Short mmCIF file of C-alpha atoms and ligand atoms in Angstrom, two decimals:
data_model
loop_
_atom_site.label_atom_id
_atom_site.label_comp_id
_atom_site.label_asym_id
_atom_site.label_seq_id
_atom_site.Cartn_x
_atom_site.Cartn_y
_atom_site.Cartn_z
CA MET A 1 -0.25 -0.09 0.08
CA GLU A 2 1.48 3.36 -0.93
CA LEU A 3 1.25 4.97 2.61
CA ASN A 4 1.58 8.70 1.08
CA ARG A 5 -0.99 8.51 -1.23
CA VAL A 6 -3.11 7.00 1.38
CA ARG A 7 -2.48 9.88 3.85
CA ALA A 8 -2.94 12.51 1.05
CA ASP A 9 -6.29 11.22 0.65
CA THR A 10 -6.85 11.67 4.63
CA PRO A 11 -5.58 15.50 5.06
CA ALA A 12 -6.29 15.31 8.84
CA CYS A 13 -3.98 12.57 9.70
CA GLU A 14 -1.22 14.84 9.02
CA ASP A 15 -1.30 16.55 12.05
CA LEU A 16 -3.39 14.26 14.25
CA VAL A 17 -2.44 10.63 15.60
CA PHE A 18 -5.73 9.23 14.75
CA LEU A 19 -6.19 5.83 16.57
CA ASP A 20 -10.01 5.65 16.58
CA SER A 21 -11.25 3.77 14.00
CA ALA A 22 -12.62 1.30 16.02
CA GLY A 23 -15.15 4.30 17.03
CA SER A 24 -15.61 6.77 14.31
CA SER A 25 -12.52 7.13 11.55
CA LEU A 26 -11.57 9.71 9.38
CA PRO A 27 -13.37 9.71 5.86
CA PRO A 28 -11.03 9.58 2.51
CA SER A 29 -11.20 13.03 0.69
CA VAL A 30 -13.58 10.83 -1.98
CA VAL A 31 -15.84 10.16 0.69
CA LEU A 32 -16.08 13.30 1.98
CA ASP A 33 -16.74 14.98 -1.66
CA THR A 34 -19.10 12.44 -2.39
CA VAL A 35 -21.34 13.65 0.66
CA THR A 36 -21.13 17.38 0.19
CA GLY A 37 -21.22 17.21 -3.61
CA HIS A 38 -24.77 15.50 -3.17
CA LEU A 39 -26.01 17.83 -0.11
CA ARG A 40 -25.12 20.90 -2.39
CA ARG A 41 -26.94 19.36 -5.42
CA GLU A 42 -29.73 18.70 -3.29
CA ALA A 43 -29.90 22.30 -2.55
CA GLU A 44 -29.72 23.23 -6.26
CA ILE A 45 -32.29 21.45 -7.74
CA GLY A 46 -34.32 19.46 -4.83
CA GLY A 47 -33.67 16.26 -3.16
CA TYR A 48 -35.71 13.93 -5.69
CA ARG A 49 -34.05 15.18 -8.86
CA ALA A 50 -30.41 15.14 -7.02
CA ALA A 51 -31.10 11.08 -6.05
CA GLY A 52 -32.82 10.68 -9.76
CA GLU A 53 -29.54 11.54 -11.09
CA ARG A 54 -27.67 9.12 -8.93
CA THR A 55 -30.20 6.01 -9.38
CA ASP A 56 -27.09 4.05 -11.25
CA ASP A 57 -24.69 4.62 -8.61
CA LEU A 58 -27.14 3.83 -5.36
CA GLU A 59 -28.29 0.42 -7.50
CA ARG A 60 -24.51 -0.17 -7.80
CA GLY A 61 -24.16 0.29 -4.27
CA TYR A 62 -25.66 -3.26 -3.48
CA HIS A 63 -22.79 -4.55 -5.89
CA SER A 64 -19.90 -2.97 -4.33
CA ALA A 65 -21.24 -4.16 -0.80
CA ALA A 66 -21.60 -7.84 -2.13
CA ARG A 67 -18.05 -7.92 -3.82
CA LEU A 68 -16.76 -6.56 -0.69
CA LEU A 69 -18.31 -9.11 1.67
CA GLY A 70 -18.69 -12.30 -0.43
CA CYS A 71 -22.57 -12.30 -1.00
CA ARG A 72 -24.87 -11.24 -3.68
CA PRO A 73 -26.38 -8.03 -4.49
CA THR A 74 -29.90 -9.19 -3.47
CA GLU A 75 -28.61 -10.17 -0.06
CA VAL A 76 -27.55 -6.65 0.84
CA ALA A 77 -30.12 -4.07 2.78
CA PHE A 78 -28.49 -0.47 3.81
CA LEU A 79 -29.73 0.80 6.88
CA GLY A 80 -28.90 3.55 9.14
CA SER A 81 -26.53 1.75 11.56
CA ALA A 82 -25.19 -1.25 12.50
CA ALA A 83 -27.22 -1.20 15.73
CA GLN A 84 -30.51 -0.87 13.36
CA ALA A 85 -29.02 -3.70 11.13
CA TRP A 86 -28.89 -5.81 13.98
CA LEU A 87 -31.96 -4.92 15.70
CA THR A 88 -33.90 -5.14 12.40
CA ALA A 89 -32.57 -8.87 11.85
CA LEU A 90 -33.27 -9.95 15.28
CA ASP A 91 -37.00 -8.55 14.89
CA ALA A 92 -37.65 -10.74 12.02
CA VAL A 93 -36.32 -14.09 13.55
CA PRO A 94 -39.68 -15.69 14.90
CA LEU A 95 -39.31 -16.58 18.50
CA VAL A 96 -41.66 -18.64 20.75
CA PRO A 97 -41.82 -19.38 24.40
CA GLY A 98 -38.92 -21.80 25.42
CA ASP A 99 -37.09 -21.09 22.52
CA ARG A 100 -33.31 -20.34 23.04
CA VAL A 101 -30.83 -17.85 21.79
CA LEU A 102 -26.97 -18.33 22.43
CA ILE A 103 -24.73 -15.22 22.82
CA SER A 104 -21.18 -14.92 23.33
CA GLU A 105 -19.27 -13.43 26.18
CA ALA A 106 -18.03 -10.64 23.25
CA GLU A 107 -21.77 -9.30 22.89
CA TYR A 108 -22.22 -5.95 22.30
CA GLY A 109 -24.47 -3.81 24.59
CA THR A 110 -27.06 -2.97 22.26
CA ASN A 111 -27.43 -6.37 21.33
CA ALA A 112 -27.52 -7.67 24.63
CA VAL A 113 -30.12 -5.32 26.03
CA GLU A 114 -32.65 -6.10 23.11
CA LEU A 115 -32.21 -9.69 23.31
CA LEU A 116 -33.00 -9.45 27.49
CA ARG A 117 -36.06 -7.29 26.58
CA ARG A 118 -37.27 -10.04 24.01
CA ARG A 119 -36.66 -12.29 26.66
CA ASP A 120 -38.64 -10.71 29.17
CA GLU A 121 -41.47 -9.99 26.74
CA THR A 122 -41.36 -13.25 24.80
CA GLY A 123 -40.61 -16.25 27.52
CA ILE A 124 -37.27 -17.31 25.51
CA SER A 125 -34.26 -18.12 27.12
CA VAL A 126 -31.12 -16.14 26.45
CA GLU A 127 -27.84 -17.97 27.53
CA THR A 128 -24.18 -17.19 27.41
CA VAL A 129 -21.82 -19.70 25.60
CA PRO A 130 -18.59 -19.36 27.78
CA SER A 131 -15.25 -18.21 26.64
CA ALA A 132 -12.34 -20.44 26.21
CA GLU A 133 -9.00 -20.27 28.20
CA ASP A 134 -7.29 -17.99 25.44
CA GLY A 135 -10.51 -15.79 25.27
CA ARG A 136 -12.37 -16.83 22.30
CA LEU A 137 -15.67 -18.37 22.14
CA ASP A 138 -15.30 -21.68 23.63
CA LEU A 139 -16.46 -24.23 20.57
CA ALA A 140 -16.59 -27.39 22.57
CA ALA A 141 -18.96 -25.48 25.17
CA LEU A 142 -20.99 -24.12 22.11
CA ARG A 143 -21.72 -27.75 20.77
CA ARG A 144 -22.89 -28.97 24.25
CA MET A 145 -25.14 -26.21 24.67
CA LEU A 146 -26.71 -26.74 21.24
CA ASP A 147 -30.11 -28.40 21.04
CA GLU A 148 -33.25 -28.43 18.10
CA ARG A 149 -34.60 -25.54 20.91
CA VAL A 150 -31.79 -22.92 19.95
CA ARG A 151 -33.52 -20.87 17.03
CA LEU A 152 -30.30 -18.21 17.05
CA VAL A 153 -26.54 -18.17 17.73
CA SER A 154 -25.53 -14.45 18.05
CA LEU A 155 -21.81 -13.91 17.29
CA VAL A 156 -19.40 -11.20 17.31
CA HIS A 157 -16.54 -11.10 14.96
CA MET A 158 -14.27 -8.81 16.87
CA PRO A 159 -15.87 -7.17 19.98
CA THR A 160 -16.03 -3.59 20.54
CA ASN A 161 -13.61 -3.88 23.63
CA GLY A 162 -10.72 -5.49 22.16
CA GLY A 163 -8.87 -7.26 19.04
CA LEU A 164 -10.23 -10.54 20.04
CA VAL A 165 -10.85 -12.59 16.73
CA ASN A 166 -13.57 -15.18 17.33
CA PRO A 167 -14.19 -18.52 15.15
CA VAL A 168 -17.24 -17.28 13.63
CA ARG A 169 -16.75 -20.24 10.58
CA GLU A 170 -16.88 -23.25 13.26
CA ALA A 171 -19.59 -21.65 15.45
CA ALA A 172 -21.69 -21.18 12.35
CA LEU A 173 -20.91 -25.15 11.23
CA ALA A 174 -21.94 -26.17 14.57
CA ALA A 175 -25.02 -24.00 14.99
CA HIS A 176 -26.38 -25.07 11.33
CA GLN A 177 -26.27 -28.58 12.78
CA VAL A 178 -28.98 -27.86 14.76
CA GLY A 179 -30.81 -25.40 12.49
CA ALA A 180 -30.29 -22.51 14.03
CA LEU A 181 -29.82 -19.20 12.49
CA VAL A 182 -26.40 -17.44 12.98
CA LEU A 183 -26.23 -13.60 13.13
CA LEU A 184 -23.02 -12.07 13.10
CA ASP A 185 -21.93 -8.83 14.29
CA ALA A 186 -19.09 -7.70 12.12
CA CYS A 187 -18.99 -4.04 13.02
CA GLN A 188 -15.26 -4.17 14.01
CA THR A 189 -14.16 -6.57 11.02
CA VAL A 190 -15.85 -5.06 8.32
CA GLY A 191 -12.89 -2.69 6.47
CA GLN A 192 -10.50 -3.69 8.91
CA ARG A 193 -9.85 -7.25 7.40
CA PRO A 194 -11.45 -9.38 4.96
CA VAL A 195 -15.06 -10.69 5.55
CA ASP A 196 -16.55 -13.05 3.44
CA VAL A 197 -20.25 -14.06 4.20
CA ASP A 198 -19.81 -17.10 2.22
CA ALA A 199 -16.60 -18.55 3.92
CA LEU A 200 -17.81 -17.64 7.47
CA GLY A 201 -20.91 -19.26 6.47
CA VAL A 202 -23.46 -16.81 8.73
CA ASP A 203 -27.02 -16.38 7.65
CA LEU A 204 -27.11 -12.46 8.81
CA LEU A 205 -24.27 -9.95 8.78
CA SER A 206 -24.49 -6.51 10.54
CA ALA A 207 -21.65 -4.07 9.98
CA THR A 208 -21.20 -0.07 10.34
CA GLY A 209 -20.15 2.50 7.82
CA ARG A 210 -18.49 4.86 10.21
CA LYS A 211 -15.72 2.77 11.78
CA TRP A 212 -13.09 0.57 9.47
CA LEU A 213 -14.74 1.34 6.28
CA ARG A 214 -14.35 5.00 6.78
CA ALA A 215 -17.95 5.92 5.88
CA PRO A 216 -20.09 8.66 7.04
CA ARG A 217 -22.05 8.25 10.58
CA GLY A 218 -25.60 7.25 10.06
CA THR A 219 -24.68 4.56 7.92
CA GLY A 220 -24.98 0.66 8.30
CA LEU A 221 -25.59 -2.54 6.44
CA LEU A 222 -27.40 -5.81 6.55
CA VAL A 223 -26.82 -9.43 4.67
CA VAL A 224 -29.51 -11.52 4.74
CA ARG A 225 -28.58 -14.96 3.01
CA GLU A 226 -31.16 -15.47 0.32
CA GLU A 227 -31.88 -19.01 1.75
CA VAL A 228 -32.88 -17.77 5.35
CA LEU A 229 -35.29 -15.07 3.76
CA PRO A 230 -37.98 -17.43 3.84
CA ARG A 231 -37.54 -18.18 7.46
CA LEU A 232 -37.75 -14.60 8.50
CA ARG A 233 -40.74 -12.27 9.04
CA PRO A 234 -39.81 -8.84 8.39
CA ARG A 235 -42.10 -6.31 10.18
CA LEU A 236 -42.68 -2.61 9.99
CA VAL A 237 -42.50 -3.02 6.34
CA ASP A 238 -43.09 0.31 4.34
CA HIS A 239 -44.02 0.70 0.85
CA THR A 240 -40.33 0.36 -0.75
CA ALA A 241 -40.20 -2.69 1.37
CA ALA A 242 -44.13 -4.11 -0.16
CA GLN A 243 -45.88 -2.86 -3.00
CA TRP A 244 -49.07 -1.58 -2.91
CA THR A 245 -50.69 -3.48 -5.81
CA ALA A 246 -54.47 -2.58 -5.23
CA PRO A 247 -56.39 -0.99 -2.67
CA GLY A 248 -56.43 -4.06 -0.36
CA ARG A 249 -53.67 -6.02 -1.28
CA TYR A 250 -49.49 -5.61 -1.34
CA ARG A 251 -46.60 -7.56 -2.65
CA MET A 252 -43.50 -7.94 -0.42
CA ARG A 253 -40.09 -7.59 -1.92
CA THR A 254 -38.46 -11.10 -1.99
CA ASP A 255 -34.98 -10.09 -1.54
CA ALA A 256 -33.06 -8.24 1.48
CA ARG A 257 -34.42 -5.07 0.65
CA VAL A 258 -37.42 -5.93 2.52
CA PHE A 259 -36.06 -4.27 5.67
CA GLU A 260 -34.93 -1.08 4.17
CA ARG A 261 -36.90 2.13 4.38
CA PHE A 262 -37.87 4.61 1.63
CA GLU A 263 -36.41 7.48 3.09
CA PHE A 264 -32.85 7.63 3.81
CA GLY A 265 -29.98 10.13 3.90
CA VAL A 266 -28.89 9.93 0.35
CA ALA A 267 -25.39 11.69 0.42
CA ASN A 268 -24.46 9.61 3.35
CA ARG A 269 -25.52 6.25 1.50
CA LEU A 270 -23.77 7.69 -1.43
CA GLY A 271 -20.40 8.34 1.02
CA LEU A 272 -20.84 4.75 2.02
CA ILE A 273 -20.83 3.67 -1.12
CA ALA A 274 -17.88 5.29 -2.23
CA ALA A 275 -16.31 3.71 1.02
CA LEU A 276 -16.98 0.32 -0.08
CA ASP A 277 -15.37 1.07 -3.44
CA TYR A 278 -12.09 2.72 -1.78
CA ALA A 279 -11.90 -0.25 0.29
CA TRP A 280 -12.06 -2.41 -2.43
CA ASP A 281 -9.74 -0.76 -4.51
CA LEU A 282 -7.06 -0.55 -1.96
CA GLY A 283 -7.52 -4.56 -1.26
CA MET A 284 -8.86 -5.95 2.10
CA GLU A 285 -5.90 -7.80 2.29
CA ALA A 286 -3.33 -5.05 1.96
CA ILE A 287 -5.72 -3.22 4.31
CA ALA A 288 -5.88 -6.29 7.06
CA SER A 289 -1.96 -6.31 6.63
CA GLU A 290 -1.19 -2.80 7.19
CA VAL A 291 -3.65 -2.66 10.49
CA ALA A 292 -2.10 -5.69 11.52
CA ASP A 293 1.13 -3.92 11.22
CA ARG A 294 0.37 -0.98 13.01
CA ALA A 295 -1.47 -2.90 16.12
CA ALA A 296 1.66 -5.31 16.64
CA ARG A 297 3.65 -1.94 17.07
CA LEU A 298 1.49 -0.55 19.28
CA ARG A 299 0.91 -3.47 21.27
CA ALA A 300 4.88 -4.05 21.47
CA GLY A 301 5.50 -0.74 22.46
CA LEU A 302 3.06 -0.16 25.11
CA ALA A 303 3.75 -3.50 26.19
CA ALA A 304 7.21 -2.00 27.06
CA LEU A 305 5.68 0.50 29.32
CA PRO A 306 5.81 -0.36 33.10
CA GLY A 307 2.60 0.71 34.34
CA VAL A 308 0.81 0.20 31.09
CA ARG A 309 -1.61 -3.08 30.90
CA LEU A 310 -2.63 -4.36 27.81
CA TRP A 311 -6.14 -5.64 27.73
CA ASP A 312 -6.74 -7.61 24.43
CA LEU A 313 -7.86 -11.58 24.49
CA GLY A 314 -7.01 -14.17 21.71
CA PRO A 315 -4.01 -15.82 20.05
CA ASP A 316 -4.03 -13.46 17.24
CA PRO A 317 -5.80 -9.95 18.15
CA GLY A 318 -6.43 -7.59 15.40
CA GLY A 319 -6.79 -3.92 15.08
CA ILE A 320 -8.33 -2.88 18.52
CA VAL A 321 -5.62 -2.25 21.09
CA THR A 322 -7.23 -1.56 24.72
CA PHE A 323 -4.72 -0.94 27.80
CA THR A 324 -4.87 0.99 31.09
CA VAL A 325 -2.20 3.03 32.58
CA GLU A 326 -1.57 2.34 36.36
CA GLY A 327 -3.08 5.42 38.32
CA ARG A 328 -4.73 7.02 35.81
CA PRO A 329 -8.51 6.66 34.92
CA ALA A 330 -8.94 5.64 31.26
CA GLY A 331 -10.76 9.01 30.77
CA GLN A 332 -8.01 10.97 31.96
CA VAL A 333 -5.75 9.16 29.53
CA ARG A 334 -7.66 10.03 26.58
CA ASP A 335 -7.99 13.41 27.45
CA ALA A 336 -4.32 14.06 28.37
CA LEU A 337 -3.66 12.12 24.90
CA TRP A 338 -5.95 14.37 22.94
CA ASP A 339 -3.91 17.35 24.02
CA GLN A 340 -1.28 16.26 22.67
CA ARG A 341 -3.15 15.64 19.03
CA VAL A 342 -3.59 11.47 19.89
CA ALA A 343 -7.24 10.43 19.48
CA VAL A 344 -8.34 7.51 21.44
CA THR A 345 -11.40 6.68 23.01
CA VAL A 346 -12.81 5.03 25.94
CA SER A 347 -14.73 1.58 26.31
CA PRO A 348 -16.38 1.33 29.34
CA PRO A 349 -17.36 -1.87 30.96
CA ASN A 350 -21.04 -1.72 30.01
CA SER A 351 -20.51 -1.80 26.29
CA THR A 352 -19.59 -5.61 26.62
CA LEU A 353 -20.75 -6.35 30.20
CA LEU A 354 -20.67 -10.01 29.88
CA ASP A 355 -16.77 -9.89 29.51
CA ALA A 356 -16.15 -6.94 31.32
CA THR A 357 -17.91 -8.81 34.58
CA ARG A 358 -15.79 -11.95 34.21
CA ARG A 359 -12.48 -10.30 33.81
CA SER A 360 -13.51 -7.17 36.34
CA LEU A 361 -12.56 -4.97 33.39
CA PRO A 362 -12.30 -1.08 34.15
CA ASP A 363 -12.92 1.70 31.54
CA LEU A 364 -10.25 0.66 28.79
CA VAL A 365 -8.18 3.02 26.62
CA ARG A 366 -9.00 1.72 23.40
CA ALA A 367 -6.51 2.51 20.20
CA SER A 368 -7.45 1.44 16.92
CA ALA A 369 -5.16 2.44 14.05
CA HIS A 370 -6.18 2.12 10.69
CA TYR A 371 -3.79 1.84 7.36
CA PHE A 372 -3.48 5.58 7.11
CA VAL A 373 -1.66 5.85 10.10
CA SER A 374 1.99 5.92 10.19
CA PRO A 375 4.40 3.68 11.96
CA ASP A 376 6.11 7.11 12.81
CA GLN A 377 2.83 7.93 14.50
CA VAL A 378 2.33 4.82 16.31
CA ALA A 379 5.95 5.38 17.91
CA THR A 380 4.37 9.20 18.90
CA ALA A 381 1.47 7.35 20.40
CA VAL A 382 3.41 5.27 22.36
CA ALA A 383 6.08 7.76 23.62
CA GLU A 384 3.01 9.92 24.85
CA VAL A 385 1.48 7.27 26.76
CA ASP A 386 5.22 6.59 28.00
CA ARG A 387 5.34 10.46 29.30
CA LEU A 388 1.83 10.04 31.41
CA THR A 389 3.38 7.23 33.04
CA ARG A 390 6.03 9.31 34.48
C1 PLP B 401 -19.95 -0.23 17.41
C2 PLP B 401 -20.32 -1.30 17.43
C3 PLP B 401 -21.58 -1.69 16.94
C4 PLP B 401 -22.74 -0.74 16.82
O1 PLP B 401 -22.57 0.04 15.59
P1 PLP B 401 -23.60 1.37 15.07
O2 PLP B 401 -23.04 1.86 14.13
O3 PLP B 401 -23.28 2.50 16.12
O4 PLP B 401 -24.97 0.97 15.21
C5 PLP B 401 -22.15 -2.86 16.87
N1 PLP B 401 -21.15 -3.70 17.69
C6 PLP B 401 -20.05 -3.56 17.75
C7 PLP B 401 -19.14 -5.05 18.17
C8 PLP B 401 -19.82 -2.35 17.70
O5 PLP B 401 -18.34 -2.18 18.05
#
């Protein structure tokens, strides 16, 4: 990858050590120009005509998502966020009293809360598959817990609070043996490393635009495999999801877009599509190897600092690096680093409460370097953390 080129495409990274692509990344110029250009066009000719000029591009977006994710264009639905995509998918899974849903200790806050609410409302059970010694989902435990009452297995590819990579493919294979659906939260991996829906074997996948894909906020997508669509029950269907064919009749769409809405931010959607294409052009393998390089430098640098503790799990953690500095609350570390033009965030326990409870996690400082962060900038960030320990 040409570091100079991708950095030139990201003007802000010149004087900002940006380590928050797991939160909300910096867009490349093409994304920013696409969004602002369309907003300007809407102001010139009105939103309907402006969208009309981009009909082909909007349609092409399904292909852009599909080629990056290894699925069919008809299996892609664009939504307003990953949470919206995930909740929409869950909502469409028919669940009756006695049904079981399995989650992992990496489960994300939003997902967990809605599942617990659904449990209380419906009388299903929500059970946590324990983690193995190395922090990953325990596949043997999963296999023991699976039976024909398990309707859904919810997996998180990489949690929001660390670089752990879960064994999705193996878990999906096991879940399918009892006929359970597999819903994958791939928020932290799409745009960071290759994510191939076919290879992973999941039925449903949610992803966000604003993180590793570097798209605008308010964008997300849902992948629904064609084979599972008949098993789902879309609700809150509007007149793009279904066609009003006669006064007393309607016809539902038969592809993933049955989960979409008529109204959406066209500028943001076009920005997301530009971001998908930008990632494709750089190549996901190349992106993954740069991200792995920065994360390895960060971990090695931080591990060498006395008073700094790393918290990531798994044998080969990815691009999210979490740590604490002895005697300094995470929020204080974040603010002190920001004063030195180093951007990190804090991952609080309740965004991953199962893992946080099991490991008694405090607030963690989360540093996530994308490919546009130079190795020198990683060294700068480590040096700034070092200063804080003194
Ligand atoms: C950020 C995140 C989400 C939510 O993404 P939104 O786009 O804010 O809805 C879901 N799951 C994980 C693991 C995340 O890190």
